[in-house]
Short mmCIF file of C-alpha atoms in Angstrom, two decimals:
data_model
loop_
_atom_site.label_atom_id
_atom_site.label_comp_id
_atom_site.label_asym_id
_atom_site.label_seq_id
_atom_site.Cartn_x
_atom_site.Cartn_y
_atom_site.Cartn_z
CA VAL A 3 18.31 41.97 -22.67
CA GLN A 4 20.12 39.34 -24.70
CA ASP A 5 18.51 35.73 -24.76
CA ARG A 6 20.85 33.16 -23.50
CA ILE A 7 20.23 29.80 -25.40
CA LEU A 8 21.13 26.35 -23.30
CA ALA A 9 21.51 23.20 -25.31
CA ALA A 10 22.58 19.89 -24.53
CA ASP A 11 22.33 16.48 -26.61
CA GLN A 12 21.50 13.30 -24.50
CA SER A 13 21.14 9.66 -25.31
CA PHE A 14 20.64 6.69 -23.04
CA ASP A 15 20.35 3.00 -22.94
CA ASP A 16 21.08 0.19 -20.68
CA PHE A 17 20.88 -3.55 -20.18
CA VAL A 18 18.75 -4.44 -17.12
CA PRO A 19 19.05 -8.19 -16.03
CA GLU A 20 16.97 -9.87 -13.34
CA VAL A 21 17.48 -13.53 -11.90
CA THR A 22 15.25 -15.42 -9.45
CA PHE A 23 15.89 -18.90 -8.20
CA ARG A 24 12.80 -20.59 -6.21
CA TYR A 25 12.93 -24.20 -4.29
CA GLN A 26 9.56 -25.75 -3.52
CA PRO A 27 10.04 -28.73 -1.36
CA SER A 28 6.27 -29.20 -0.86
CA ASP A 29 3.03 -27.74 -1.89
CA ASN A 30 2.93 -25.54 1.14
CA LEU A 31 6.36 -24.15 1.17
CA THR A 32 8.50 -22.09 -1.08
CA TYR A 33 11.76 -20.41 -0.97
CA PHE A 34 13.17 -17.77 -3.20
CA VAL A 35 16.36 -15.66 -3.77
CA ALA A 36 16.34 -12.96 -6.33
CA TYR A 37 18.88 -10.45 -7.77
CA LYS A 38 17.26 -7.39 -9.53
CA GLU A 39 18.37 -4.39 -11.29
CA GLY A 40 16.26 -1.16 -12.38
CA TRP A 41 16.89 1.89 -14.74
CA LYS A 42 15.40 5.06 -15.51
CA SER A 43 16.25 7.18 -18.36
CA GLY A 44 17.75 10.66 -17.95
CA GLY A 45 16.28 13.71 -19.60
CA PHE A 46 15.41 17.16 -19.66
CA ASP A 47 13.56 19.05 -17.12
CA ASN A 48 11.06 21.63 -18.52
CA GLY A 49 10.16 22.66 -15.05
CA SER A 50 13.51 24.34 -14.54
CA ILE A 51 14.53 28.08 -14.81
CA ASP A 52 17.63 29.08 -16.17
CA SER A 53 19.25 31.32 -13.34
CA THR A 54 22.59 33.29 -13.37
CA LEU A 55 23.41 32.00 -9.98
CA ASN A 56 23.63 28.43 -11.30
CA ALA A 57 27.39 27.48 -11.69
CA ASP A 58 26.15 24.74 -14.13
CA PRO A 59 23.01 25.94 -15.96
CA ILE A 60 23.03 23.04 -18.33
CA GLY A 61 23.28 20.65 -15.13
CA ASP A 62 20.11 22.51 -13.91
CA ILE A 63 17.79 21.60 -16.73
CA THR A 64 19.13 18.14 -17.33
CA TYR A 65 19.18 15.01 -15.22
CA GLU A 66 21.12 11.53 -15.24
CA PRO A 67 19.66 8.03 -15.48
CA GLU A 68 18.95 6.19 -12.16
CA ASN A 69 20.13 2.65 -11.56
CA VAL A 70 19.30 0.36 -8.85
CA SER A 71 20.57 -3.00 -8.17
CA GLY A 72 20.06 -5.42 -5.20
CA PHE A 73 18.88 -8.82 -3.56
CA GLU A 74 15.70 -10.10 -2.23
CA ALA A 75 15.00 -13.31 -0.50
CA GLY A 76 12.01 -14.93 1.24
CA ILE A 77 9.71 -17.71 2.36
CA LYS A 78 6.06 -18.35 1.41
CA ALA A 79 4.32 -20.87 3.64
CA LEU A 80 0.96 -22.40 4.43
CA VAL A 81 0.77 -23.71 8.07
CA ALA A 82 -1.79 -24.97 10.57
CA ASP A 83 -3.50 -27.12 8.16
CA GLY A 84 -3.48 -24.22 5.38
CA SER A 85 -5.30 -21.88 7.54
CA LEU A 86 -2.46 -19.50 7.87
CA GLU A 87 -0.49 -17.93 5.09
CA VAL A 88 3.09 -16.46 6.09
CA ASN A 89 4.93 -14.36 3.68
CA PHE A 90 8.48 -13.10 4.64
CA ASP A 91 10.74 -11.13 2.43
CA VAL A 92 14.20 -9.33 3.21
CA TYR A 93 15.62 -6.73 0.57
CA SER A 94 18.83 -4.68 0.11
CA TYR A 95 19.04 -2.36 -2.64
CA GLU A 96 21.54 0.40 -3.67
CA TYR A 97 20.67 3.23 -6.08
CA ASP A 98 22.90 5.49 -8.26
CA ASP A 99 21.61 8.96 -9.20
CA LEU A 100 18.33 8.39 -7.71
CA GLN A 101 16.12 10.84 -9.37
CA LEU A 102 14.26 13.44 -7.00
CA ASN A 103 11.61 15.82 -7.71
CA TYR A 104 12.57 19.31 -6.02
CA PHE A 105 10.41 22.44 -5.74
CA ASN A 106 12.64 25.48 -5.76
CA SER A 107 10.47 27.90 -3.87
CA ALA A 108 12.90 31.07 -4.62
CA THR A 109 12.44 30.63 -8.25
CA PHE A 110 8.96 28.90 -8.08
CA ALA A 111 10.19 26.20 -10.38
CA TYR A 112 10.38 22.36 -10.10
CA ARG A 113 13.63 20.63 -10.76
CA THR A 114 14.73 16.99 -11.20
CA LEU A 115 17.95 16.02 -8.89
CA ASN A 116 20.20 13.21 -8.93
CA ALA A 117 21.11 12.09 -5.44
CA GLU A 118 24.48 10.18 -6.22
CA GLU A 119 24.25 7.26 -3.78
CA SER A 120 21.59 5.96 -1.78
CA GLU A 121 20.50 2.71 -0.01
CA SER A 122 17.63 0.90 1.23
CA GLN A 123 17.23 -2.29 3.20
CA GLY A 124 14.69 -4.11 5.47
CA PHE A 125 12.24 -6.76 5.52
CA GLU A 126 8.52 -7.38 5.46
CA LEU A 127 6.17 -9.77 7.35
CA GLN A 128 2.75 -10.46 6.07
CA MET A 129 0.18 -12.95 7.71
CA THR A 130 -3.44 -14.06 6.74
CA TYR A 131 -5.31 -16.23 9.14
CA MET A 132 -8.46 -17.86 8.15
CA PRO A 133 -9.85 -20.34 11.06
CA LYS A 134 -11.59 -23.28 9.77
CA THR A 135 -13.80 -22.93 13.04
CA ILE A 136 -15.35 -19.78 12.08
CA ASP A 137 -16.68 -19.56 8.46
CA GLY A 138 -16.09 -16.08 6.86
CA LEU A 139 -13.60 -14.75 9.17
CA ARG A 140 -10.19 -13.43 7.76
CA LEU A 141 -7.39 -11.87 10.19
CA THR A 142 -4.36 -10.18 8.62
CA ALA A 143 -1.21 -8.93 10.33
CA ALA A 144 1.71 -7.08 8.52
CA TYR A 145 4.99 -5.57 9.72
CA GLY A 146 7.59 -3.75 7.82
CA TYR A 147 11.08 -2.37 8.61
CA ASN A 148 12.86 -0.25 6.15
CA ASP A 149 16.27 1.71 6.61
CA SER A 150 16.63 4.09 3.56
CA ASN A 151 19.47 6.64 3.73
CA TYR A 152 21.38 8.90 1.47
CA VAL A 153 24.94 7.63 1.40
CA LYS A 154 26.36 10.69 -0.81
CA PHE A 155 24.28 13.52 -1.70
CA VAL A 156 25.16 17.21 -1.90
CA GLY A 157 21.81 18.98 -2.46
CA PRO A 158 20.06 22.24 -1.96
CA CYS A 159 19.18 23.96 1.14
CA ALA A 160 15.91 24.74 2.82
CA GLY A 161 14.62 28.07 2.27
CA GLY A 162 16.34 30.22 5.08
CA GLN A 163 18.55 27.42 6.31
CA LEU A 164 21.67 28.86 7.96
CA PRO A 165 25.40 27.78 7.76
CA SER A 166 25.35 26.56 11.21
CA GLU A 167 22.32 24.24 10.18
CA GLY A 168 24.41 22.69 7.44
CA CYS A 169 23.66 25.01 4.52
CA ASN A 170 27.56 25.86 4.01
CA ILE A 171 28.77 24.40 0.63
CA PRO A 172 29.30 27.31 -2.00
CA ASP A 173 28.21 26.61 -5.56
CA GLY A 174 28.49 29.59 -7.80
CA GLY A 175 25.82 31.91 -6.56
CA LEU A 176 24.19 29.23 -4.54
CA VAL A 177 24.72 27.49 -1.23
CA LEU A 178 24.37 23.75 -0.88
CA GLN A 179 24.31 21.13 2.11
CA ASN A 180 25.82 17.79 2.65
CA LEU A 181 23.18 15.31 3.25
CA ASN A 182 25.20 12.34 3.39
CA GLY A 183 23.62 9.89 6.01
CA SER A 184 20.27 11.68 6.08
CA LYS A 185 17.13 9.78 5.73
CA ARG A 186 15.23 9.67 2.45
CA ALA A 187 11.70 11.37 2.50
CA LEU A 188 8.57 9.43 2.95
CA ALA A 189 10.28 6.31 4.19
CA PRO A 190 9.23 5.59 7.86
CA GLU A 191 11.33 2.73 9.51
CA ASN A 192 8.34 1.01 10.78
CA ARG A 193 5.08 0.21 9.45
CA ALA A 194 2.34 -2.23 10.93
CA ASN A 195 -1.27 -3.27 9.97
CA LEU A 196 -3.89 -5.17 11.63
CA GLY A 197 -7.04 -6.17 9.96
CA ILE A 198 -10.43 -8.06 10.46
CA ASN A 199 -12.87 -9.00 7.89
CA TYR A 200 -16.01 -11.09 8.48
CA ASN A 201 -19.02 -11.92 6.23
CA THR A 202 -21.81 -14.38 6.78
CA MET A 203 -25.15 -15.36 5.26
CA LEU A 204 -28.15 -14.65 7.46
CA ASN A 205 -31.35 -16.92 7.67
CA SER A 206 -33.30 -14.15 5.71
CA GLY A 207 -31.02 -14.60 2.90
CA LEU A 208 -29.21 -11.34 3.57
CA GLU A 209 -25.39 -11.06 3.74
CA PHE A 210 -24.05 -9.36 6.82
CA GLY A 211 -20.34 -8.37 7.14
CA PHE A 212 -17.82 -5.90 8.95
CA ASN A 213 -14.19 -5.04 8.57
CA ALA A 214 -11.75 -2.90 10.71
CA ASN A 215 -8.05 -2.02 9.88
CA MET A 216 -5.41 -0.41 11.90
CA LYS A 217 -2.31 1.08 10.72
CA TYR A 218 0.60 2.49 12.20
CA SER A 219 3.79 4.41 11.11
CA THR A 220 6.61 5.87 12.83
CA LYS A 221 7.66 9.44 11.84
CA TYR A 222 9.32 10.02 8.38
CA LYS A 223 10.73 13.08 6.74
CA LEU A 224 8.38 15.08 4.31
CA ASN A 225 11.17 16.46 2.16
CA ASP A 226 14.66 15.22 1.26
CA VAL A 227 16.17 18.78 1.73
CA ILE A 228 14.38 20.38 4.72
CA PRO A 229 16.07 18.74 7.80
CA ASP A 230 13.34 19.72 10.14
CA ALA A 231 10.08 18.72 8.19
CA TYR A 232 8.64 15.57 9.72
CA GLN A 233 5.45 13.69 10.18
CA PRO A 234 5.19 12.46 13.65
CA ASP A 235 4.19 8.87 14.27
CA TYR A 236 0.40 7.98 14.05
CA GLU A 237 -2.16 5.47 14.07
CA THR A 238 -5.32 5.23 11.86
CA ILE A 239 -8.44 2.93 12.09
CA ASP A 240 -10.73 2.40 9.20
CA ALA A 241 -13.84 0.33 9.68
CA GLY A 242 -17.00 -0.61 8.00
CA VAL A 243 -20.22 -2.57 8.20
CA TYR A 244 -22.81 -3.54 5.69
CA LEU A 245 -25.93 -5.47 4.82
CA SER A 246 -26.82 -6.63 1.35
CA SER A 247 -29.18 -8.89 -0.67
CA PRO A 248 -27.12 -10.80 -3.17
CA ASP A 249 -30.41 -12.05 -5.04
CA LYS A 250 -31.80 -8.33 -5.29
CA GLY A 251 -28.59 -6.68 -5.85
CA TRP A 252 -28.79 -3.91 -3.29
CA LYS A 253 -25.99 -3.14 -0.44
CA LEU A 254 -26.27 -0.80 2.25
CA ALA A 255 -23.02 0.24 3.99
CA LEU A 256 -21.55 2.49 6.72
CA VAL A 257 -17.85 3.14 6.09
CA GLY A 258 -15.60 5.01 8.44
CA ARG A 259 -11.81 6.51 7.32
CA ASN A 260 -9.36 7.68 9.64
CA LEU A 261 -11.54 7.28 12.59
CA THR A 262 -8.75 8.42 15.02
CA ASP A 263 -8.92 11.84 13.06
CA GLU A 264 -5.19 11.90 12.73
CA TYR A 265 -3.51 14.83 10.76
CA ILE A 266 -1.35 13.03 8.33
CA GLN A 267 1.07 14.91 6.13
CA THR A 268 2.36 13.11 2.56
CA ARG A 269 4.65 15.74 1.53
CA GLY A 270 5.92 19.16 2.85
CA THR A 271 7.92 21.93 1.11
CA ASP A 272 8.81 25.56 1.36
CA ALA A 273 6.09 28.11 0.31
CA PRO A 274 7.01 30.42 -2.56
CA SER A 275 8.14 34.06 -1.78
CA THR A 276 8.63 33.25 1.74
CA GLY A 277 12.05 33.06 3.86
CA GLY A 278 15.13 34.38 2.64
CA GLY A 279 19.10 34.83 3.24
CA THR A 280 19.60 31.09 2.72
CA GLY A 281 23.19 30.19 3.40
CA THR A 282 23.77 33.13 5.58
CA GLU A 283 23.57 34.00 9.13
CA ALA A 284 20.83 36.43 8.23
CA GLY A 285 18.68 33.67 7.02
CA PHE A 286 15.12 33.31 8.23
CA LYS A 287 12.76 30.60 7.55
CA GLY A 288 9.60 31.18 5.62
CA ASP A 289 6.43 29.49 5.60
CA ARG A 290 5.69 25.66 4.93
CA TYR A 291 2.85 23.89 3.34
CA ALA A 292 2.25 20.34 3.11
CA TYR A 293 -0.32 18.00 1.31
CA VAL A 294 -2.50 16.25 4.08
CA LYS A 295 -4.75 13.15 3.93
CA PRO A 296 -8.51 13.65 4.77
CA GLY A 297 -9.46 13.65 8.37
CA ARG A 298 -11.92 11.61 9.96
CA THR A 299 -14.90 10.76 7.30
CA VAL A 300 -17.94 8.63 7.70
CA ALA A 301 -20.12 7.76 4.60
CA LEU A 302 -23.44 5.92 4.35
CA LYS A 303 -23.47 4.17 1.00
CA LEU A 304 -26.45 2.63 -0.91
CA SER A 305 -25.88 0.81 -4.09
CA TYR A 306 -27.70 -1.44 -6.61
CA GLN A 307 -26.57 -3.60 -9.12
CA ARG A 308 -27.98 -6.18 -11.15
#
């Protein structure tokens, strides 16, 4: 067996400007608009495996720099006599050669890909209300909308993906798919958050407090190249209650996380050595696995600090 040596010489540099304009007509109101650019260097991918199937073996072990540019604008305001804080922000960004970490289950290797063109735009609204009539009470709310898509991206297929499912672009010994217009992974369109936090001093000198937080997310893709891997919509509730002695330094708290016991996947991919026939009508899907957040957890915590 004769060894094959792959070699490449890469050098990258860039100028990354950023400019922000702010206007503050009063102490309680600020407007801003910003133009921003970002950059990640290209490099070599030590996780890749040289394969005779690759039409471009050098391209398989190297990746290009990532560039992003876009605008943000927003308002920050204190209203209702300073008891309500409102932050609103809109943004639009375009990415060139977005760097993606791709797991090739067939070769059991990680590879860094470049998605040629993608875009992300949306807005975020955040509010914090601390009523002056109820000392120690803080209410929070947030909503975010994000539309994040690939504009131009020809990438790998999912394991066992059929030509009729889009895996139909020959590339040497491999078959690729056109992902133009597809959603980016881990980018839900809608997210919302509601929270309440309250603490007060009791006549006994102890401090009592409680908090609750509800999160909502619409569905999102778990993998950029697997068309049918999704996390469905979900809602979670976290809550806690505590009693403490600021003078003596102890605190007793009952804390609950994911009280709705939602099954929340954070990333999914094909399992190694399963599935086959990718890019042919004889293709068959293999197993999938995902990283999952903990289910419902309840903990009783006692702490002491002096």
